[in-house]
Tab-separated table of C-alpha atoms and ligand atoms in Angstrom:
chain	number	residue	atom	x	y	z
A	1	UNK	CA	106.909	-9.731	-89.831
A	2	UNK	CA	109.078	-6.854	-90.667
A	3	UNK	CA	110.310	-8.356	-93.890
A	4	UNK	CA	113.785	-8.898	-92.638
A	5	UNK	CA	112.974	-12.030	-91.062
A	6	UNK	CA	113.359	-11.033	-87.591
A	7	UNK	CA	110.948	-12.827	-85.416
A	8	UNK	CA	108.738	-10.773	-83.008
A	9	UNK	CA	108.548	-11.946	-79.362
A	10	UNK	CA	104.746	-11.580	-79.802
A	11	UNK	CA	101.933	-12.508	-82.176
A	12	UNK	CA	98.567	-10.886	-83.201
A	13	UNK	CA	96.753	-13.077	-80.941
A	14	UNK	CA	98.045	-11.157	-77.906
A	15	UNK	CA	96.879	-8.039	-79.120
A	16	UNK	CA	93.091	-6.679	-78.606
A	17	UNK	CA	90.831	-5.868	-81.600
A	18	UNK	CA	89.913	-2.689	-82.753
A	19	UNK	CA	88.015	-1.490	-85.642
A	20	UNK	CA	90.806	1.084	-86.494
A	21	UNK	CA	93.914	0.550	-88.278
A	22	UNK	CA	97.396	2.412	-87.309
A	23	UNK	CA	100.514	3.374	-88.978
A	24	UNK	CA	103.719	2.110	-87.200
A	25	UNK	CA	105.641	4.499	-85.170
A	26	UNK	CA	109.343	4.673	-86.693
A	27	UNK	CA	111.964	3.021	-84.486
A	28	UNK	CA	115.284	4.934	-84.667
A	29	UNK	CA	119.028	3.933	-83.084
A	30	UNK	CA	119.399	6.329	-80.172
A	31	UNK	CA	122.454	8.207	-81.872
A	32	UNK	CA	120.287	8.718	-85.162
A	33	UNK	CA	120.114	12.434	-85.649
A	34	UNK	CA	116.662	12.116	-87.016
A	35	UNK	CA	115.273	11.545	-83.586
A	36	UNK	CA	115.900	15.188	-82.854
A	37	UNK	CA	113.825	16.177	-86.147
A	38	UNK	CA	110.816	13.991	-84.709
A	39	UNK	CA	110.952	15.839	-81.303
A	40	UNK	CA	111.263	19.332	-83.063
A	41	UNK	CA	108.222	18.537	-84.745
A	42	UNK	CA	106.368	16.865	-82.041
A	43	UNK	CA	105.910	13.457	-83.622
A	44	UNK	CA	106.340	10.166	-81.700
A	45	UNK	CA	109.619	7.951	-82.019
A	46	UNK	CA	110.863	5.160	-80.658
A	47	UNK	CA	114.274	5.345	-79.384
A	48	UNK	CA	115.992	2.050	-79.401
A	49	UNK	CA	119.254	0.370	-78.002
A	50	UNK	CA	119.837	3.411	-75.796
A	51	UNK	CA	121.149	3.231	-72.168
A	52	UNK	CA	118.646	5.562	-70.953
A	53	UNK	CA	117.465	3.060	-68.251
A	54	UNK	CA	120.398	0.327	-68.596
A	55	UNK	CA	120.788	-0.509	-64.897
A	56	UNK	CA	116.982	-1.010	-64.672
A	57	UNK	CA	117.152	-3.131	-67.734
A	58	UNK	CA	119.788	-5.325	-66.375
A	59	UNK	CA	118.440	-5.570	-62.713
A	60	UNK	CA	114.699	-4.637	-62.239
A	61	UNK	CA	113.279	-7.953	-62.442
A	62	UNK	CA	110.115	-8.351	-60.261
A	63	UNK	CA	111.843	-10.255	-57.459
A	64	UNK	CA	114.343	-7.241	-57.431
A	65	UNK	CA	111.872	-4.427	-57.252
A	66	UNK	CA	109.931	-6.632	-54.456
A	67	UNK	CA	113.211	-6.487	-52.534
A	68	UNK	CA	114.307	-2.907	-53.147
A	69	UNK	CA	111.070	-0.654	-53.753
A	70	UNK	CA	110.782	0.050	-50.121
A	71	UNK	CA	108.597	-0.838	-47.208
A	72	UNK	CA	106.151	2.275	-47.453
A	73	UNK	CA	102.783	1.764	-49.190
A	74	UNK	CA	102.690	2.120	-52.963
A	75	UNK	CA	99.973	3.597	-55.006
A	76	UNK	CA	98.018	0.876	-56.730
A	77	UNK	CA	94.607	1.073	-58.524
A	78	UNK	CA	92.312	-1.908	-58.542
A	79	UNK	CA	89.714	-2.510	-61.329
A	80	UNK	CA	86.784	-5.086	-61.806
A	81	UNK	CA	87.985	-5.281	-65.515
A	82	UNK	CA	91.064	-4.758	-67.701
A	83	UNK	CA	90.718	-1.120	-67.904
A	84	UNK	CA	92.323	1.478	-65.764
A	85	UNK	CA	90.773	4.885	-66.687
A	86	UNK	CA	92.442	7.750	-64.911
A	87	UNK	CA	90.411	10.314	-62.855
A	88	UNK	CA	91.247	13.254	-60.843
A	89	UNK	CA	90.148	12.838	-57.211
A	90	UNK	CA	90.034	16.628	-56.872
A	91	UNK	CA	87.260	16.985	-59.307
A	92	UNK	CA	84.803	14.505	-57.577
A	93	UNK	CA	81.669	16.276	-55.984
A	94	UNK	CA	81.773	15.532	-52.462
A	95	UNK	CA	78.481	15.955	-50.827
A	96	UNK	CA	79.928	15.693	-47.126
A	97	UNK	CA	81.737	19.077	-47.637
A	98	UNK	CA	79.694	20.668	-50.467
A	99	UNK	CA	82.768	21.158	-52.650
A	100	UNK	CA	81.983	21.834	-56.250
A	101	UNK	CA	82.681	19.203	-58.562
A	102	UNK	CA	80.926	16.546	-60.618
A	103	UNK	CA	78.906	13.414	-59.152
A	104	UNK	CA	81.106	10.315	-60.307
A	105	UNK	CA	81.763	6.895	-59.193
A	106	UNK	CA	85.384	6.022	-59.976
A	107	UNK	CA	85.733	3.255	-62.144
A	108	UNK	CA	88.856	2.043	-60.266
A	109	UNK	CA	89.843	2.033	-56.593
A	110	UNK	CA	92.886	3.759	-55.531
A	111	UNK	CA	94.749	1.789	-52.630
A	112	UNK	CA	98.128	2.023	-50.768
A	113	UNK	CA	99.683	-1.409	-51.157
A	114	UNK	CA	103.095	-3.066	-49.748
A	115	UNK	CA	105.279	-4.300	-52.499
A	116	UNK	CA	105.040	-7.705	-51.296
A	117	UNK	CA	100.985	-7.894	-51.162
A	118	UNK	CA	100.875	-6.512	-54.913
A	119	UNK	CA	103.368	-9.000	-56.071
A	120	UNK	CA	101.557	-11.793	-54.177
A	121	UNK	CA	98.141	-10.618	-55.653
A	122	UNK	CA	99.800	-10.666	-59.130
A	123	UNK	CA	101.266	-14.212	-58.814
A	124	UNK	CA	98.018	-15.811	-57.418
A	125	UNK	CA	95.804	-13.772	-59.911
A	126	UNK	CA	93.059	-15.906	-61.782
A	127	UNK	CA	90.452	-15.023	-64.366
A	128	UNK	CA	87.405	-13.388	-62.896
A	129	UNK	CA	89.447	-11.671	-59.831
A	130	UNK	CA	89.835	-7.913	-59.756
A	131	UNK	CA	92.986	-6.837	-61.561
A	132	UNK	CA	95.593	-4.292	-60.044
A	133	UNK	CA	98.146	-1.823	-61.401
A	134	UNK	CA	100.819	-0.187	-59.636
A	135	UNK	CA	101.601	3.235	-60.644
A	136	UNK	CA	104.103	4.761	-57.970
A	137	UNK	CA	106.202	8.023	-58.543
A	138	UNK	CA	110.160	7.138	-57.807
A	139	UNK	CA	110.849	9.174	-54.750
A	140	UNK	CA	113.566	8.990	-52.058
A	141	UNK	CA	111.086	6.605	-50.233
A	142	UNK	CA	112.550	3.715	-52.647
A	143	UNK	CA	115.301	1.728	-51.459
A	144	UNK	CA	119.076	2.390	-51.972
A	145	UNK	CA	119.680	-0.230	-54.637
A	146	UNK	CA	116.886	1.670	-56.636
A	147	UNK	CA	118.283	5.085	-56.014
A	148	UNK	CA	121.541	3.697	-57.045
A	149	UNK	CA	120.205	2.354	-60.282
A	150	UNK	CA	118.401	5.591	-60.880
A	151	UNK	CA	121.362	7.647	-60.531
A	152	UNK	CA	123.266	5.551	-63.249
A	153	UNK	CA	120.341	6.372	-65.866
A	154	UNK	CA	122.044	7.894	-68.953
A	155	UNK	CA	121.012	11.414	-67.559
A	156	UNK	CA	123.622	13.141	-70.304
A	157	UNK	CA	121.170	11.692	-72.975
A	158	UNK	CA	117.857	12.889	-71.643
A	159	UNK	CA	119.197	16.163	-70.129
A	160	UNK	CA	120.617	16.541	-73.541
A	161	UNK	CA	117.276	16.093	-75.415
A	162	UNK	CA	115.448	18.292	-72.835
A	163	UNK	CA	118.095	21.141	-73.323
A	164	UNK	CA	118.060	20.776	-76.940
A	165	UNK	CA	114.174	21.012	-77.384
A	166	UNK	CA	113.663	23.569	-74.685
A	167	UNK	CA	111.810	21.415	-72.503
A	168	UNK	CA	110.817	22.634	-68.836
A	169	UNK	CA	112.022	20.464	-65.776
A	170	UNK	CA	111.922	17.035	-65.357
A	171	UNK	CA	108.656	16.587	-62.896
A	172	UNK	CA	108.406	13.032	-62.168
A	173	UNK	CA	109.544	9.462	-63.134
A	174	UNK	CA	106.384	7.034	-62.722
A	175	UNK	CA	107.112	3.460	-62.056
A	176	UNK	CA	104.129	1.304	-63.700
A	177	UNK	CA	103.965	-2.368	-62.874
A	178	UNK	CA	100.993	-3.946	-64.716
A	179	UNK	CA	99.243	-7.322	-65.046
A	180	UNK	CA	99.323	-8.684	-68.500
A	181	UNK	CA	96.156	-7.495	-70.290
A	182	UNK	CA	96.017	-4.227	-68.395
A	183	UNK	CA	94.876	-1.309	-70.269
A	184	UNK	CA	95.231	2.486	-69.821
A	185	UNK	CA	92.415	3.823	-71.893
A	186	UNK	CA	93.168	6.832	-74.426
A	187	UNK	CA	94.048	10.197	-72.823
A	188	UNK	CA	96.519	13.018	-73.190
A	189	UNK	CA	98.795	14.352	-70.645
A	190	UNK	CA	100.017	18.027	-70.514
A	191	UNK	CA	103.763	16.880	-70.335
A	192	UNK	CA	106.384	15.646	-72.644
A	193	UNK	CA	107.214	11.948	-71.990
A	194	UNK	CA	109.888	9.483	-72.578
A	195	UNK	CA	108.316	6.346	-71.974
A	196	UNK	CA	110.777	3.815	-71.122
A	197	UNK	CA	109.990	0.069	-71.370
A	198	UNK	CA	111.811	-2.218	-68.725
A	199	UNK	CA	110.141	-5.581	-68.978
A	200	UNK	CA	107.563	-7.006	-70.807
A	201	UNK	CA	105.388	-5.703	-73.986
A	202	UNK	CA	103.287	-2.836	-74.191
A	203	UNK	CA	101.119	-1.912	-77.271
A	204	UNK	CA	101.065	1.979	-77.516
A	205	UNK	CA	98.395	3.549	-79.771
A	206	UNK	CA	99.006	7.470	-80.480
A	207	UNK	CA	97.058	9.918	-81.892
A	208	UNK	CA	98.075	13.650	-82.537
A	209	UNK	CA	96.458	16.425	-80.706
A	210	UNK	CA	94.661	17.568	-84.120
A	211	UNK	CA	92.403	14.466	-83.398
A	212	UNK	CA	90.436	16.341	-80.965
A	213	UNK	CA	87.164	15.851	-82.517
A	214	UNK	CA	87.427	12.259	-83.247
A	215	UNK	CA	88.262	11.660	-79.705
A	216	UNK	CA	85.585	13.285	-77.775
A	217	UNK	CA	87.155	14.207	-74.401
A	218	UNK	CA	85.359	14.711	-71.256
A	219	UNK	CA	84.604	18.132	-70.172
A	220	UNK	CA	87.590	19.861	-68.535
A	221	UNK	CA	85.874	19.880	-65.129
A	222	UNK	CA	84.972	16.362	-65.258
A	223	UNK	CA	87.173	13.781	-63.205
A	224	UNK	CA	87.979	11.997	-66.352
A	225	UNK	CA	89.510	15.361	-67.660
A	226	UNK	CA	92.027	14.588	-70.622
A	227	UNK	CA	90.237	11.088	-71.165
A	228	UNK	CA	88.705	10.237	-74.346
A	229	UNK	CA	84.773	9.327	-73.708
A	230	UNK	CA	85.078	6.653	-76.404
A	231	UNK	CA	85.598	3.121	-75.287
A	232	UNK	CA	87.781	1.548	-77.947
A	233	UNK	CA	86.388	-1.838	-77.725
A	234	UNK	CA	82.672	-0.807	-77.719
A	235	UNK	CA	82.437	2.492	-79.552
A	236	UNK	CA	79.150	4.274	-79.510
A	237	UNK	CA	78.937	5.320	-83.280
A	238	UNK	CA	75.819	7.378	-82.871
A	239	UNK	CA	77.264	9.420	-80.013
A	240	UNK	CA	80.830	9.412	-81.242
A	241	UNK	CA	80.423	9.357	-85.236
A	242	UNK	CA	83.809	10.836	-85.975
A	243	UNK	CA	85.587	8.310	-83.897
A	244	UNK	CA	85.790	6.061	-86.919
A	245	UNK	CA	87.842	8.486	-88.683
A	246	UNK	CA	90.470	8.867	-85.924
A	247	UNK	CA	94.110	8.204	-87.642
A	248	UNK	CA	96.577	7.082	-85.227
A	249	UNK	CA	99.782	5.198	-84.931
A	250	UNK	CA	101.184	2.455	-82.886
A	251	UNK	CA	104.211	0.788	-81.485
A	252	UNK	CA	104.806	-2.217	-79.540
A	253	UNK	CA	107.567	-1.547	-77.254
A	254	UNK	CA	109.849	-4.000	-75.546
A	255	UNK	CA	112.604	-4.060	-72.906
A	256	UNK	CA	115.041	-1.007	-73.830
A	257	UNK	CA	112.694	0.692	-76.126
A	258	UNK	CA	112.070	4.187	-75.215
A	259	UNK	CA	108.858	5.800	-76.849
A	260	UNK	CA	108.784	9.694	-76.916
A	261	UNK	CA	105.220	10.722	-76.428
A	262	UNK	CA	104.718	14.374	-77.281
A	263	UNK	CA	103.024	16.708	-75.022
A	264	UNK	CA	99.129	16.645	-75.606
A	265	UNK	CA	99.482	13.666	-77.864
A	266	UNK	CA	96.596	10.980	-77.112
A	267	UNK	CA	97.859	7.556	-76.045
A	268	UNK	CA	95.917	4.336	-75.350
A	269	UNK	CA	98.467	1.777	-73.793
A	270	UNK	CA	98.017	-1.924	-72.945
A	271	UNK	CA	100.146	-4.529	-71.957
A	272	UNK	CA	99.932	-7.545	-74.159
A	273	UNK	CA	97.311	-10.096	-73.272
A	274	UNK	CA	99.892	-12.990	-72.574
A	275	UNK	CA	103.710	-12.748	-71.714
A	276	UNK	CA	103.668	-11.816	-67.941
A	277	UNK	CA	103.638	-8.640	-66.056
A	278	UNK	CA	105.041	-5.227	-67.735
A	279	UNK	CA	107.300	-2.921	-66.154
A	280	UNK	CA	107.689	0.683	-67.284
A	281	UNK	CA	109.432	3.922	-65.964
A	282	UNK	CA	108.299	7.178	-67.682
A	283	UNK	CA	110.067	10.794	-67.544
A	284	UNK	CA	107.636	13.479	-67.468
A	285	UNK	CA	108.861	16.826	-68.577
A	286	UNK	CA	107.108	20.299	-68.342
A	287	UNK	CA	106.564	21.614	-71.936
A	288	UNK	CA	108.589	24.349	-73.169
A	289	UNK	CA	107.913	28.021	-73.039
A	290	UNK	CA	104.886	28.703	-75.341
A	291	UNK	CA	105.619	31.200	-77.866
A	292	UNK	CA	102.933	32.472	-79.953
A	293	UNK	CA	104.172	32.012	-83.529
A	294	UNK	CA	101.451	31.744	-86.298
A	295	UNK	CA	100.279	29.250	-87.552
A	296	UNK	CA	99.639	27.817	-84.054
A	297	UNK	CA	100.445	24.308	-83.217
A	298	UNK	CA	97.721	21.874	-82.729
A	299	UNK	CA	98.374	21.220	-79.287
A	300	UNK	CA	98.201	24.976	-78.526
A	301	UNK	CA	94.562	25.124	-79.660
A	302	UNK	CA	93.792	22.303	-77.605
A	303	UNK	CA	95.524	24.477	-74.513
A	304	UNK	CA	93.323	27.301	-75.664
A	305	UNK	CA	90.065	25.300	-75.646
A	306	UNK	CA	91.110	24.171	-71.876
A	307	UNK	CA	91.418	27.450	-70.950
A	308	UNK	CA	87.964	28.846	-72.504
A	309	UNK	CA	86.154	26.006	-70.749
A	310	UNK	CA	88.097	26.537	-67.597
A	311	UNK	CA	87.497	30.267	-67.642
A	312	UNK	CA	83.558	29.647	-68.369
A	313	UNK	CA	83.348	27.378	-65.319
A	314	UNK	CA	85.121	29.912	-62.999
A	315	UNK	CA	82.477	32.357	-63.949
A	316	UNK	CA	79.354	30.392	-64.415
A	317	UNK	CA	80.186	28.394	-61.211
A	318	UNK	CA	77.959	25.593	-62.181
A	319	UNK	CA	79.345	22.860	-64.375
A	320	UNK	CA	75.919	22.117	-65.797
A	321	UNK	CA	75.773	25.721	-67.317
A	322	UNK	CA	78.857	25.372	-69.344
A	323	UNK	CA	77.650	23.197	-72.451
A	324	UNK	CA	74.353	25.135	-72.785
A	325	UNK	CA	76.113	28.439	-72.884
A	326	UNK	CA	78.850	27.035	-75.548
A	327	UNK	CA	75.979	25.410	-77.318
A	328	UNK	CA	74.128	29.034	-77.425
A	329	UNK	CA	77.382	30.473	-78.355
A	330	UNK	CA	78.163	28.191	-81.317
A	331	UNK	CA	75.078	26.520	-82.630
A	332	UNK	CA	73.405	28.328	-85.458
A	333	UNK	CA	75.925	31.018	-85.297
A	334	UNK	CA	79.367	28.942	-86.231
A	335	UNK	CA	77.687	26.203	-87.595
A	336	UNK	CA	75.950	25.655	-90.849
B	1	LIG	C1	101.806	7.610	-69.387
B	1	LIG	C2	100.859	6.789	-69.396
B	1	LIG	C3	100.135	4.373	-68.956
B	1	LIG	C4	100.632	3.175	-68.875
B	1	LIG	O1	103.163	7.356	-69.246
B	1	LIG	O2	101.624	9.063	-69.573
B	1	LIG	O3	99.701	7.001	-69.515
B	1	LIG	O4	99.422	2.071	-68.735
B	1	LIG	N1	101.044	5.521	-68.986
B	1	LIG	O5	101.637	2.929	-69.245
B	2	LIG	FE1	99.591	9.290	-69.866
């Protein structure tokens, strides 16, 4: 309860259990000038009561999406469990053409599915079945109705924020349709994100870029680059001792809420465990031009570390040599 007697449309039994506690991300009316202070400071905030995706809010039911999303295949992921951990195909070692990369068995299967087949599987899903998650970029291949809704988004508002905060261009709008209980494990993206909730409720747990050491990202060359190696539900405390010190914040977003996820911020996102499928559309923007003003921002240090890792791999060629060289450089020389 928030103390004002407003009953929330979800309760704690719909949330997965973690050993961490989280601060709450503030919720501000879309006209509140404080929103710009948060964005300027690279801090997350939930923008409420905006018209950013108004036509979608009014119209994008699962039935409507099924009719109008278009007849081409849509990108879906299939998982044996509730986790849908992202991986980069391009970083997988392929014996057949001898490309460089890491030997790796993808935890989910990427498939192209017709929207009717996706919806049918969601409706008929029962415990024990594989789970599915649609993650499709909104492009011109979607039907006309969706395009019409899309052009009626409040572009003045989002373009205004983009201009005011000097972001780069909008790169894509990804549509997410998840089954209840689906989870996108903790990762960061190299883009600014307005994460607009259309239907259902999602819990979003965020950590600032300064929590790098507590969240143990995979090496940059690994297919799980940008993902945390820690399984939040079963953290391996021996391997990842600092995870318990991770300090994050959370928001449960529902229809009409737009969460600002700052560039390089870690996010762990899950659809509540009951309450039906959830729909989100995000707005990904390139970051603004990076100026080397000191002190550097935490996310700039993350970008620097990424570049050092990439450079080492480029010259060493073999991913297996990167770790040993880094240890030889650091251990005993930069450590006590
Ligand atoms: C994102 C993201 C995952 C999800 O928008 O960057 O990670 O499950 N979304 O919504
Ligand atoms: Fe993401």
